[in-house]
Structures are given as structure tokens and as C-alpha cells.
Amino acid sequence: MRVYGFSLVNHLGEPFERCELICRDDAHALECAESLSAKCAQVEVRLAGECIGSIHAGPWQAERWLRRILE
């Protein structure tokens, strides 16, 4: 088991939230990243400082309050 770092990445490519999880291997870590991407953000997965993958969320949608302003 290894400790992987997960970072949510905003539309500017800047990490804004980070957590660490213990995963069996790289494949398991990428599965965990998919569930984190449900927050509608890109998730970057790192092991010992090295990026092992990135999961992109679905198409960006403005939040309800912003949609009202944009209409």
C-alpha cells in the first residue's frame, strides 16, 4: 500500500484542494481520482512528487447562481 496525493485543479491549472489516500497501486489510485472528479474538477494524482495521472471531469457547467447572471 502506498500513500498517493490527490489535488483538485481549477480551470487555470492551479491546485486548490489536496488530500492523501492509501491505495493498493496506481490503477486503484486512478479509480479513487475518478470519484473525486465528481466534484466537477480535474484531479491530479501524485506518488512521491511524480504525477502518475490526471482525471478530467466532464464538461464544465456554471453553478446556478452564475447561470442566472450569464442569462
mmCIF file of N, CA, C and O in Angstrom, residues 6 8 21 28-41 43 55:
data_model
loop_
_atom_site.group_PDB
_atom_site.id
_atom_site.type_symbol
_atom_site.label_atom_id
_atom_site.label_comp_id
_atom_site.label_asym_id
_atom_site.label_seq_id
_atom_site.Cartn_x
_atom_site.Cartn_y
_atom_site.Cartn_z
ATOM 1 N N PHE A 6 -3.698 13.588 -3.940
ATOM 2 C CA PHE A 6 -4.734 13.957 -4.897
ATOM 3 C C PHE A 6 -4.972 15.459 -4.787
ATOM 4 O O PHE A 6 -5.174 15.970 -3.692
ATOM 5 N N LEU A 8 -7.283 18.665 -6.458
ATOM 6 C CA LEU A 8 -8.279 19.202 -7.370
ATOM 7 C C LEU A 8 -7.630 20.389 -8.067
ATOM 8 O O LEU A 8 -6.901 21.166 -7.442
ATOM 9 N N LEU A 21 -4.539 9.688 0.173
ATOM 10 C CA LEU A 21 -5.257 8.436 0.393
ATOM 11 C C LEU A 21 -4.289 7.276 0.231
ATOM 12 O O LEU A 21 -3.335 7.355 -0.546
ATOM 13 N N HIS A 28 -5.624 1.600 -8.767
ATOM 14 C CA HIS A 28 -6.578 1.889 -7.694
ATOM 15 C C HIS A 28 -6.606 3.386 -7.400
ATOM 16 O O HIS A 28 -7.673 3.976 -7.158
ATOM 17 N N ALA A 29 -5.453 4.040 -7.434
ATOM 18 C CA ALA A 29 -5.390 5.483 -7.186
ATOM 19 C C ALA A 29 -6.165 6.245 -8.256
ATOM 20 O O ALA A 29 -6.876 7.204 -7.958
ATOM 21 N N LEU A 30 -6.058 5.814 -9.512
ATOM 22 C CA LEU A 30 -6.795 6.480 -10.583
ATOM 23 C C LEU A 30 -8.297 6.252 -10.442
ATOM 24 O O LEU A 30 -9.103 7.135 -10.765
ATOM 25 N N GLU A 31 -8.703 5.086 -9.934
ATOM 26 C CA GLU A 31 -10.123 4.842 -9.658
ATOM 27 C C GLU A 31 -10.625 5.807 -8.586
ATOM 28 O O GLU A 31 -11.724 6.351 -8.691
ATOM 29 N N CYS A 32 -9.819 6.005 -7.559
ATOM 30 C CA CYS A 32 -10.192 6.944 -6.492
ATOM 31 C C CYS A 32 -10.301 8.362 -7.050
ATOM 32 O O CYS A 32 -11.187 9.124 -6.667
ATOM 33 N N ALA A 33 -9.416 8.709 -7.969
ATOM 34 C CA ALA A 33 -9.438 10.042 -8.573
ATOM 35 C C ALA A 33 -10.728 10.262 -9.353
ATOM 36 O O ALA A 33 -11.267 11.368 -9.370
ATOM 37 N N GLU A 34 -11.242 9.221 -9.981
ATOM 38 C CA GLU A 34 -12.499 9.352 -10.725
ATOM 39 C C GLU A 34 -13.641 9.744 -9.799
ATOM 40 O O GLU A 34 -14.483 10.570 -10.146
ATOM 41 N N SER A 35 -13.675 9.149 -8.599
ATOM 42 C CA SER A 35 -14.742 9.519 -7.670
ATOM 43 C C SER A 35 -14.558 10.949 -7.169
ATOM 44 O O SER A 35 -15.530 11.661 -6.943
ATOM 45 N N LEU A 36 -13.317 11.391 -7.023
ATOM 46 C CA LEU A 36 -13.068 12.772 -6.603
ATOM 47 C C LEU A 36 -13.434 13.761 -7.708
ATOM 48 O O LEU A 36 -13.816 14.889 -7.427
ATOM 49 N N SER A 37 -13.319 13.339 -8.965
ATOM 50 C CA SER A 37 -13.637 14.253 -10.069
ATOM 51 C C SER A 37 -15.130 14.529 -10.142
ATOM 52 O O SER A 37 -15.563 15.405 -10.886
ATOM 53 N N ALA A 38 -15.923 13.820 -9.366
ATOM 54 C CA ALA A 38 -17.363 14.089 -9.314
ATOM 55 C C ALA A 38 -17.628 15.495 -8.775
ATOM 56 O O ALA A 38 -18.724 16.017 -8.917
ATOM 57 N N LYS A 39 -16.618 16.113 -8.159
ATOM 58 C CA LYS A 39 -16.757 17.489 -7.688
ATOM 59 C C LYS A 39 -16.626 18.471 -8.854
ATOM 60 O O LYS A 39 -16.502 19.662 -8.651
ATOM 61 N N CYS A 40 -16.637 17.956 -10.079
ATOM 62 C CA CYS A 40 -16.557 18.770 -11.299
ATOM 63 C C CYS A 40 -15.243 19.520 -11.415
ATOM 64 O O CYS A 40 -15.201 20.687 -11.811
ATOM 65 N N ALA A 41 -14.181 18.880 -11.060
ATOM 66 C CA ALA A 41 -12.858 19.479 -11.209
ATOM 67 C C ALA A 41 -11.897 18.407 -11.700
ATOM 68 O O ALA A 41 -12.122 17.218 -11.508
ATOM 69 N N VAL A 43 -8.651 16.203 -11.457
ATOM 70 C CA VAL A 43 -7.939 15.646 -10.308
ATOM 71 C C VAL A 43 -6.579 15.149 -10.791
ATOM 72 O O VAL A 43 -6.487 14.372 -11.743
ATOM 73 N N ILE A 55 -7.247 12.964 -14.046
ATOM 74 C CA ILE A 55 -8.606 12.638 -14.455
ATOM 75 C C ILE A 55 -9.329 13.956 -14.700
ATOM 76 O O ILE A 55 -9.356 14.832 -13.841
#
